[in-house]
């Protein structure tokens, strides 16, 4: 007899929908996945709604409003295994650029009636609000890593996701180092693997969309960027893109900004 | 005695982003219709200020995971406009090819995953696959072909890394481009069959007198450039966009509403508008299928947008094949040099859901001093509300559940692509 299928819920907060789209982008594997796991809540894909508790919950997006902060606690309570997908959910995402600025000023720049807009002063990672069982990085996530996380969940094992740097993937792909060979600024040495060293493969430097690797030596990289002639203000912006809120990138950008960099 | 009804959909399903709908009726009159976008504000236009002009394509891509090319290319074109650079020839062909990939991928997502389940009577495509396995599998394969174009030219499907101001970081080899050909040829045939199948379905009757607005171009079905055109004779350069349209911030939505500055009337952007204004520039196969589907010179039934989207998928396949066959050699340089100069640049492209407008000012060092981005969802909001108003008015006899479902399907005529609403929807129907 067929066992009852585990349930999958997908939620989003402030984000572009790209990471949950990654699941729909598994064109060849999507039907195989949905054969093994029941879509209980996934508004982008289905009208079906099955109340929690859910076995596996994927959360995209960052916490930027008071309601979101409340909702994520409810989702956590209704989730057995909660995985954040993507840079927004894992480090605050591009929205975290507000953490370095005056949000009221942003609101006035963008909206005619700022009083209609309710928002928090910061864009927070999910883990700043609730315990998270696993974080999948990337802006966007890599769909094969997502499939690995889902199948690891189905088989009750830990996901095999590398914590090495982009450099390691780049070497393995046999690509020429854009920084050494061409003097192109590259965040690869401090950036978490997962994309397959995409940017160097396109002859450009990594822009850090998977966020910091474990134990990154950002000050060391800043010295190299400076030696390549990259100006301080440009270096600050280099660390402040899609993972600006991640500790290692935030700290290095602040160190640079305060003039304590190389 | 008058009866009050409210119908609410507090979280719209199978649309991209977060939105809701509220309708209030009194007796036999619809009093209020509100489509609200409650996607959290993300402030893109705020934090683009102070960034280098070359960073805009990578940053603006993050506005939307479904149509990043619309943002990357719009930002690039606007920056090139400021700096007096025109990208044409092979590089422009590659841009159009990339955009064809986005049309195929995004339209296929919309047709097969978001919209078709409504007409087949399923909660989602995955459930529909149990009874219609070939339809869903072919739909996914069509979508995958769009994505394979994006992967080749952009490095990856979502937030491509290979497009830049001036062109590309790396241009593909002719062999790599030719590698797309067999699947494109399959896709063209398969998309044609789906277009014929869609013509056999029943669609709700709703015809409205929209003011269609799209880009128009003398030589081609507009995707990457053109002038602003409309059914009522509008003909304006893209740099005049802000004179032609006015945006307004309403309390019930985080996305700004747009209307014509002169008449105050809402406009309609997207596939139906492009089709109506550019009918004669369809590619041969797309034109033939549109004819056979009985779509006429223009289609004013928003529920038939699924058919027009399918016609546009056919067109994108034909265009992609033409561009692939025409790619004989990689250009000498992957990008034109672009040197910053102070000024303001304008661009608009046809995102899958309609015109996506960009305006940026930069200083002499190339830092962005001002940014304005208007996605089509934002523009279409009042039109969607007007559709809902008419639909509810003519279907008041239905019970709430059925009426609510009708309204949801009507919203999915547009998608809408809510997370795009840079400056930004919940359904409630209240019957009194």
PDB file of N, CA, C and O in Angstrom, chain B residues 244-290:
ATOM      1  N   UNK B 244       3.108  61.268 -21.147  1.00  0.00           N
ATOM      2  CA  UNK B 244       1.925  60.555 -21.643  1.00  0.00           C
ATOM      3  C   UNK B 244       1.166  59.885 -20.497  1.00  0.00           C
ATOM      4  O   UNK B 244      -0.060  59.842 -20.491  1.00  0.00           O
ATOM      5  N   UNK B 245       1.923  59.359 -19.508  1.00  0.00           N
ATOM      6  CA  UNK B 245       1.292  58.631 -18.406  1.00  0.00           C
ATOM      7  C   UNK B 245       1.577  59.286 -17.070  1.00  0.00           C
ATOM      8  O   UNK B 245       2.671  59.787 -16.841  1.00  0.00           O
ATOM      9  N   UNK B 246       0.589  59.262 -16.194  1.00  0.00           N
ATOM     10  CA  UNK B 246       0.748  59.781 -14.852  1.00  0.00           C
ATOM     11  C   UNK B 246       0.563  58.632 -13.876  1.00  0.00           C
ATOM     12  O   UNK B 246      -0.340  57.805 -14.050  1.00  0.00           O
ATOM     13  N   UNK B 247       1.415  58.590 -12.872  1.00  0.00           N
ATOM     14  CA  UNK B 247       1.271  57.546 -11.862  1.00  0.00           C
ATOM     15  C   UNK B 247       0.702  58.142 -10.596  1.00  0.00           C
ATOM     16  O   UNK B 247       0.980  59.283 -10.242  1.00  0.00           O
ATOM     17  N   UNK B 248      -0.089  57.329  -9.918  1.00  0.00           N
ATOM     18  CA  UNK B 248      -0.796  57.808  -8.748  1.00  0.00           C
ATOM     19  C   UNK B 248      -0.673  56.766  -7.643  1.00  0.00           C
ATOM     20  O   UNK B 248      -0.764  55.570  -7.901  1.00  0.00           O
ATOM     21  N   UNK B 249      -0.460  57.234  -6.426  1.00  0.00           N
ATOM     22  CA  UNK B 249      -0.338  56.318  -5.293  1.00  0.00           C
ATOM     23  C   UNK B 249      -1.691  56.234  -4.600  1.00  0.00           C
ATOM     24  O   UNK B 249      -2.193  57.216  -4.090  1.00  0.00           O
ATOM     25  N   UNK B 250      -2.319  55.058  -4.617  1.00  0.00           N
ATOM     26  CA  UNK B 250      -3.608  54.880  -3.951  1.00  0.00           C
ATOM     27  C   UNK B 250      -3.396  54.110  -2.657  1.00  0.00           C
ATOM     28  O   UNK B 250      -2.433  53.362  -2.510  1.00  0.00           O
ATOM     29  N   UNK B 251      -4.303  54.321  -1.708  1.00  0.00           N
ATOM     30  CA  UNK B 251      -4.111  53.769  -0.363  1.00  0.00           C
ATOM     31  C   UNK B 251      -4.140  52.252  -0.341  1.00  0.00           C
ATOM     32  O   UNK B 251      -3.461  51.623   0.453  1.00  0.00           O
ATOM     33  N   UNK B 252      -4.930  51.612  -1.250  1.00  0.00           N
ATOM     34  CA  UNK B 252      -5.138  50.177  -1.110  1.00  0.00           C
ATOM     35  C   UNK B 252      -4.095  49.318  -1.796  1.00  0.00           C
ATOM     36  O   UNK B 252      -4.211  48.101  -1.835  1.00  0.00           O
ATOM     37  N   UNK B 253      -3.073  49.931  -2.367  1.00  0.00           N
ATOM     38  CA  UNK B 253      -2.093  49.117  -3.067  1.00  0.00           C
ATOM     39  C   UNK B 253      -0.690  49.673  -2.905  1.00  0.00           C
ATOM     40  O   UNK B 253      -0.491  50.897  -2.904  1.00  0.00           O
ATOM     41  N   UNK B 254       0.290  48.781  -2.778  1.00  0.00           N
ATOM     42  CA  UNK B 254       1.680  49.208  -2.732  1.00  0.00           C
ATOM     43  C   UNK B 254       2.247  49.487  -4.106  1.00  0.00           C
ATOM     44  O   UNK B 254       3.390  49.883  -4.249  1.00  0.00           O
ATOM     45  N   UNK B 255       1.457  49.217  -5.172  1.00  0.00           N
ATOM     46  CA  UNK B 255       1.913  49.486  -6.529  1.00  0.00           C
ATOM     47  C   UNK B 255       1.176  50.706  -7.055  1.00  0.00           C
ATOM     48  O   UNK B 255      -0.023  50.856  -6.868  1.00  0.00           O
ATOM     49  N   UNK B 256       1.942  51.593  -7.699  1.00  0.00           N
ATOM     50  CA  UNK B 256       1.314  52.813  -8.190  1.00  0.00           C
ATOM     51  C   UNK B 256       0.385  52.512  -9.367  1.00  0.00           C
ATOM     52  O   UNK B 256       0.662  51.650 -10.185  1.00  0.00           O
ATOM     53  N   UNK B 257      -0.712  53.219  -9.436  1.00  0.00           N
ATOM     54  CA  UNK B 257      -1.634  53.113 -10.572  1.00  0.00           C
ATOM     55  C   UNK B 257      -1.199  54.082 -11.667  1.00  0.00           C
ATOM     56  O   UNK B 257      -0.690  55.150 -11.376  1.00  0.00           O
ATOM     57  N   UNK B 258      -1.438  53.717 -12.926  1.00  0.00           N
ATOM     58  CA  UNK B 258      -1.095  54.603 -14.037  1.00  0.00           C
ATOM     59  C   UNK B 258      -2.330  54.936 -14.856  1.00  0.00           C
ATOM     60  O   UNK B 258      -3.241  54.129 -14.957  1.00  0.00           O
ATOM     61  N   UNK B 259      -2.346  56.121 -15.429  1.00  0.00           N
ATOM     62  CA  UNK B 259      -3.388  56.458 -16.397  1.00  0.00           C
ATOM     63  C   UNK B 259      -2.855  57.467 -17.380  1.00  0.00           C
ATOM     64  O   UNK B 259      -1.809  58.084 -17.149  1.00  0.00           O
ATOM     65  N   UNK B 260      -3.592  57.655 -18.499  1.00  0.00           N
ATOM     66  CA  UNK B 260      -3.192  58.639 -19.491  1.00  0.00           C
ATOM     67  C   UNK B 260      -3.274  60.021 -18.870  1.00  0.00           C
ATOM     68  O   UNK B 260      -4.265  60.392 -18.248  1.00  0.00           O
ATOM     69  N   UNK B 261      -2.239  60.808 -19.071  1.00  0.00           N
ATOM     70  CA  UNK B 261      -2.206  62.134 -18.454  1.00  0.00           C
ATOM     71  C   UNK B 261      -3.308  63.028 -19.016  1.00  0.00           C
ATOM     72  O   UNK B 261      -3.909  63.820 -18.292  1.00  0.00           O
ATOM     73  N   UNK B 262      -3.576  62.920 -20.326  1.00  0.00           N
ATOM     74  CA  UNK B 262      -4.543  63.833 -20.937  1.00  0.00           C
ATOM     75  C   UNK B 262      -5.994  63.476 -20.584  1.00  0.00           C
ATOM     76  O   UNK B 262      -6.763  64.322 -20.160  1.00  0.00           O
ATOM     77  N   UNK B 263      -6.361  62.222 -20.704  1.00  0.00           N
ATOM     78  CA  UNK B 263      -7.762  61.844 -20.512  1.00  0.00           C
ATOM     79  C   UNK B 263      -8.041  61.297 -19.116  1.00  0.00           C
ATOM     80  O   UNK B 263      -9.188  61.206 -18.686  1.00  0.00           O
ATOM     81  N   UNK B 264      -6.980  60.921 -18.400  1.00  0.00           N
ATOM     82  CA  UNK B 264      -7.166  60.294 -17.097  1.00  0.00           C
ATOM     83  C   UNK B 264      -7.628  58.852 -17.188  1.00  0.00           C
ATOM     84  O   UNK B 264      -7.928  58.207 -16.196  1.00  0.00           O
ATOM     85  N   UNK B 265      -7.694  58.332 -18.425  1.00  0.00           N
ATOM     86  CA  UNK B 265      -8.200  56.975 -18.628  1.00  0.00           C
ATOM     87  C   UNK B 265      -7.112  55.930 -18.406  1.00  0.00           C
ATOM     88  O   UNK B 265      -5.948  56.173 -18.719  1.00  0.00           O
ATOM     89  N   UNK B 266      -7.506  54.778 -17.884  1.00  0.00           N
ATOM     90  CA  UNK B 266      -6.537  53.683 -17.760  1.00  0.00           C
ATOM     91  C   UNK B 266      -6.207  53.085 -19.125  1.00  0.00           C
ATOM     92  O   UNK B 266      -6.972  53.255 -20.077  1.00  0.00           O
ATOM     93  N   UNK B 267      -5.080  52.439 -19.205  1.00  0.00           N
ATOM     94  CA  UNK B 267      -4.712  51.801 -20.461  1.00  0.00           C
ATOM     95  C   UNK B 267      -4.418  50.326 -20.217  1.00  0.00           C
ATOM     96  O   UNK B 267      -4.328  49.872 -19.082  1.00  0.00           O
ATOM     97  N   UNK B 268      -4.272  49.606 -21.309  1.00  0.00           N
ATOM     98  CA  UNK B 268      -4.068  48.165 -21.266  1.00  0.00           C
ATOM     99  C   UNK B 268      -2.771  47.834 -21.993  1.00  0.00           C
ATOM    100  O   UNK B 268      -2.596  48.171 -23.149  1.00  0.00           O
ATOM    101  N   UNK B 269      -1.856  47.211 -21.263  1.00  0.00           N
ATOM    102  CA  UNK B 269      -0.603  46.777 -21.886  1.00  0.00           C
ATOM    103  C   UNK B 269      -0.491  45.262 -21.830  1.00  0.00           C
ATOM    104  O   UNK B 269      -1.119  44.626 -20.986  1.00  0.00           O
ATOM    105  N   UNK B 270       0.305  44.706 -22.724  1.00  0.00           N
ATOM    106  CA  UNK B 270       0.513  43.259 -22.700  1.00  0.00           C
ATOM    107  C   UNK B 270       0.202  42.619 -24.031  1.00  0.00           C
ATOM    108  O   UNK B 270       0.048  43.304 -25.051  1.00  0.00           O
ATOM    109  N   UNK B 271       0.083  41.287 -24.038  1.00  0.00           N
ATOM    110  CA  UNK B 271      -0.066  40.567 -25.304  1.00  0.00           C
ATOM    111  C   UNK B 271      -1.225  41.043 -26.175  1.00  0.00           C
ATOM    112  O   UNK B 271      -1.053  41.208 -27.387  1.00  0.00           O
ATOM    113  N   UNK B 272      -2.430  41.294 -25.569  1.00  0.00           N
ATOM    114  CA  UNK B 272      -3.570  41.715 -26.399  1.00  0.00           C
ATOM    115  C   UNK B 272      -3.271  43.041 -27.078  1.00  0.00           C
ATOM    116  O   UNK B 272      -3.643  43.265 -28.236  1.00  0.00           O
ATOM    117  N   UNK B 273      -2.598  43.932 -26.354  1.00  0.00           N
ATOM    118  CA  UNK B 273      -2.263  45.240 -26.918  1.00  0.00           C
ATOM    119  C   UNK B 273      -1.235  45.103 -28.034  1.00  0.00           C
ATOM    120  O   UNK B 273      -1.384  45.681 -29.117  1.00  0.00           O
ATOM    121  N   UNK B 274      -0.209  44.323 -27.784  1.00  0.00           N
ATOM    122  CA  UNK B 274       0.820  44.142 -28.825  1.00  0.00           C
ATOM    123  C   UNK B 274       0.213  43.544 -30.078  1.00  0.00           C
ATOM    124  O   UNK B 274       0.490  43.974 -31.196  1.00  0.00           O
ATOM    125  N   UNK B 275      -0.653  42.538 -29.862  1.00  0.00           N
ATOM    126  CA  UNK B 275      -1.287  41.835 -30.979  1.00  0.00           C
ATOM    127  C   UNK B 275      -2.150  42.792 -31.790  1.00  0.00           C
ATOM    128  O   UNK B 275      -2.078  42.831 -33.026  1.00  0.00           O
ATOM    129  N   UNK B 276      -2.953  43.614 -31.085  1.00  0.00           N
ATOM    130  CA  UNK B 276      -3.856  44.534 -31.777  1.00  0.00           C
ATOM    131  C   UNK B 276      -3.091  45.579 -32.579  1.00  0.00           C
ATOM    132  O   UNK B 276      -3.504  45.961 -33.674  1.00  0.00           O
ATOM    133  N   UNK B 277      -1.995  46.059 -32.028  1.00  0.00           N
ATOM    134  CA  UNK B 277      -1.287  47.173 -32.672  1.00  0.00           C
ATOM    135  C   UNK B 277      -0.222  46.720 -33.653  1.00  0.00           C
ATOM    136  O   UNK B 277       0.325  47.540 -34.386  1.00  0.00           O
ATOM    137  N   UNK B 278       0.107  45.446 -33.641  1.00  0.00           N
ATOM    138  CA  UNK B 278       1.214  44.972 -34.481  1.00  0.00           C
ATOM    139  C   UNK B 278       0.833  43.727 -35.273  1.00  0.00           C
ATOM    140  O   UNK B 278       1.698  42.956 -35.670  1.00  0.00           O
ATOM    141  N   UNK B 279      -0.474  43.560 -35.497  1.00  0.00           N
ATOM    142  CA  UNK B 279      -1.010  42.368 -36.140  1.00  0.00           C
ATOM    143  C   UNK B 279      -0.281  42.057 -37.441  1.00  0.00           C
ATOM    144  O   UNK B 279       0.064  40.921 -37.731  1.00  0.00           O
ATOM    145  N   UNK B 280      -0.026  43.118 -38.210  1.00  0.00           N
ATOM    146  CA  UNK B 280       0.563  42.884 -39.545  1.00  0.00           C
ATOM    147  C   UNK B 280       2.049  42.558 -39.500  1.00  0.00           C
ATOM    148  O   UNK B 280       2.639  42.214 -40.519  1.00  0.00           O
ATOM    149  N   UNK B 281       2.645  42.672 -38.306  1.00  0.00           N
ATOM    150  CA  UNK B 281       4.065  42.339 -38.209  1.00  0.00           C
ATOM    151  C   UNK B 281       4.307  40.986 -37.540  1.00  0.00           C
ATOM    152  O   UNK B 281       5.428  40.653 -37.171  1.00  0.00           O
ATOM    153  N   UNK B 282       3.220  40.205 -37.396  1.00  0.00           N
ATOM    154  CA  UNK B 282       3.389  38.833 -36.884  1.00  0.00           C
ATOM    155  C   UNK B 282       4.249  38.051 -37.872  1.00  0.00           C
ATOM    156  O   UNK B 282       4.225  38.323 -39.072  1.00  0.00           O
ATOM    157  N   UNK B 283       4.959  37.056 -37.385  1.00  0.00           N
ATOM    158  CA  UNK B 283       5.706  36.164 -38.269  1.00  0.00           C
ATOM    159  C   UNK B 283       4.710  35.249 -38.991  1.00  0.00           C
ATOM    160  O   UNK B 283       3.563  35.113 -38.548  1.00  0.00           O
ATOM    161  N   UNK B 284       5.108  34.632 -40.130  1.00  0.00           N
ATOM    162  CA  UNK B 284       4.136  33.912 -40.979  1.00  0.00           C
ATOM    163  C   UNK B 284       3.325  32.847 -40.228  1.00  0.00           C
ATOM    164  O   UNK B 284       2.094  32.819 -40.337  1.00  0.00           O
ATOM    165  N   UNK B 285       3.981  31.966 -39.504  1.00  0.00           N
ATOM    166  CA  UNK B 285       3.279  30.887 -38.829  1.00  0.00           C
ATOM    167  C   UNK B 285       2.345  31.433 -37.755  1.00  0.00           C
ATOM    168  O   UNK B 285       1.210  30.970 -37.601  1.00  0.00           O
ATOM    169  N   UNK B 286       2.819  32.431 -37.017  1.00  0.00           N
ATOM    170  CA  UNK B 286       2.007  33.041 -35.958  1.00  0.00           C
ATOM    171  C   UNK B 286       0.771  33.689 -36.571  1.00  0.00           C
ATOM    172  O   UNK B 286      -0.343  33.570 -36.046  1.00  0.00           O
ATOM    173  N   UNK B 287       0.953  34.377 -37.714  1.00  0.00           N
ATOM    174  CA  UNK B 287      -0.165  35.051 -38.390  1.00  0.00           C
ATOM    175  C   UNK B 287      -1.205  34.028 -38.845  1.00  0.00           C
ATOM    176  O   UNK B 287      -2.418  34.214 -38.677  1.00  0.00           O
ATOM    177  N   UNK B 288      -0.710  32.929 -39.410  1.00  0.00           N
ATOM    178  CA  UNK B 288      -1.605  31.875 -39.914  1.00  0.00           C
ATOM    179  C   UNK B 288      -2.415  31.265 -38.758  1.00  0.00           C
ATOM    180  O   UNK B 288      -3.632  31.069 -38.861  1.00  0.00           O
ATOM    181  N   UNK B 289      -1.751  30.992 -37.645  1.00  0.00           N
ATOM    182  CA  UNK B 289      -2.438  30.383 -36.502  1.00  0.00           C
ATOM    183  C   UNK B 289      -3.453  31.345 -35.880  1.00  0.00           C
ATOM    184  O   UNK B 289      -4.536  30.945 -35.455  1.00  0.00           O
ATOM    185  N   UNK B 290      -3.103  32.648 -35.861  1.00  0.00           N
ATOM    186  CA  UNK B 290      -4.023  33.650 -35.313  1.00  0.00           C
ATOM    187  C   UNK B 290      -5.286  33.702 -36.166  1.00  0.00           C
ATOM    188  O   UNK B 290      -6.408  33.789 -35.666  1.00  0.00           O
TER     189      UNK B 290
END
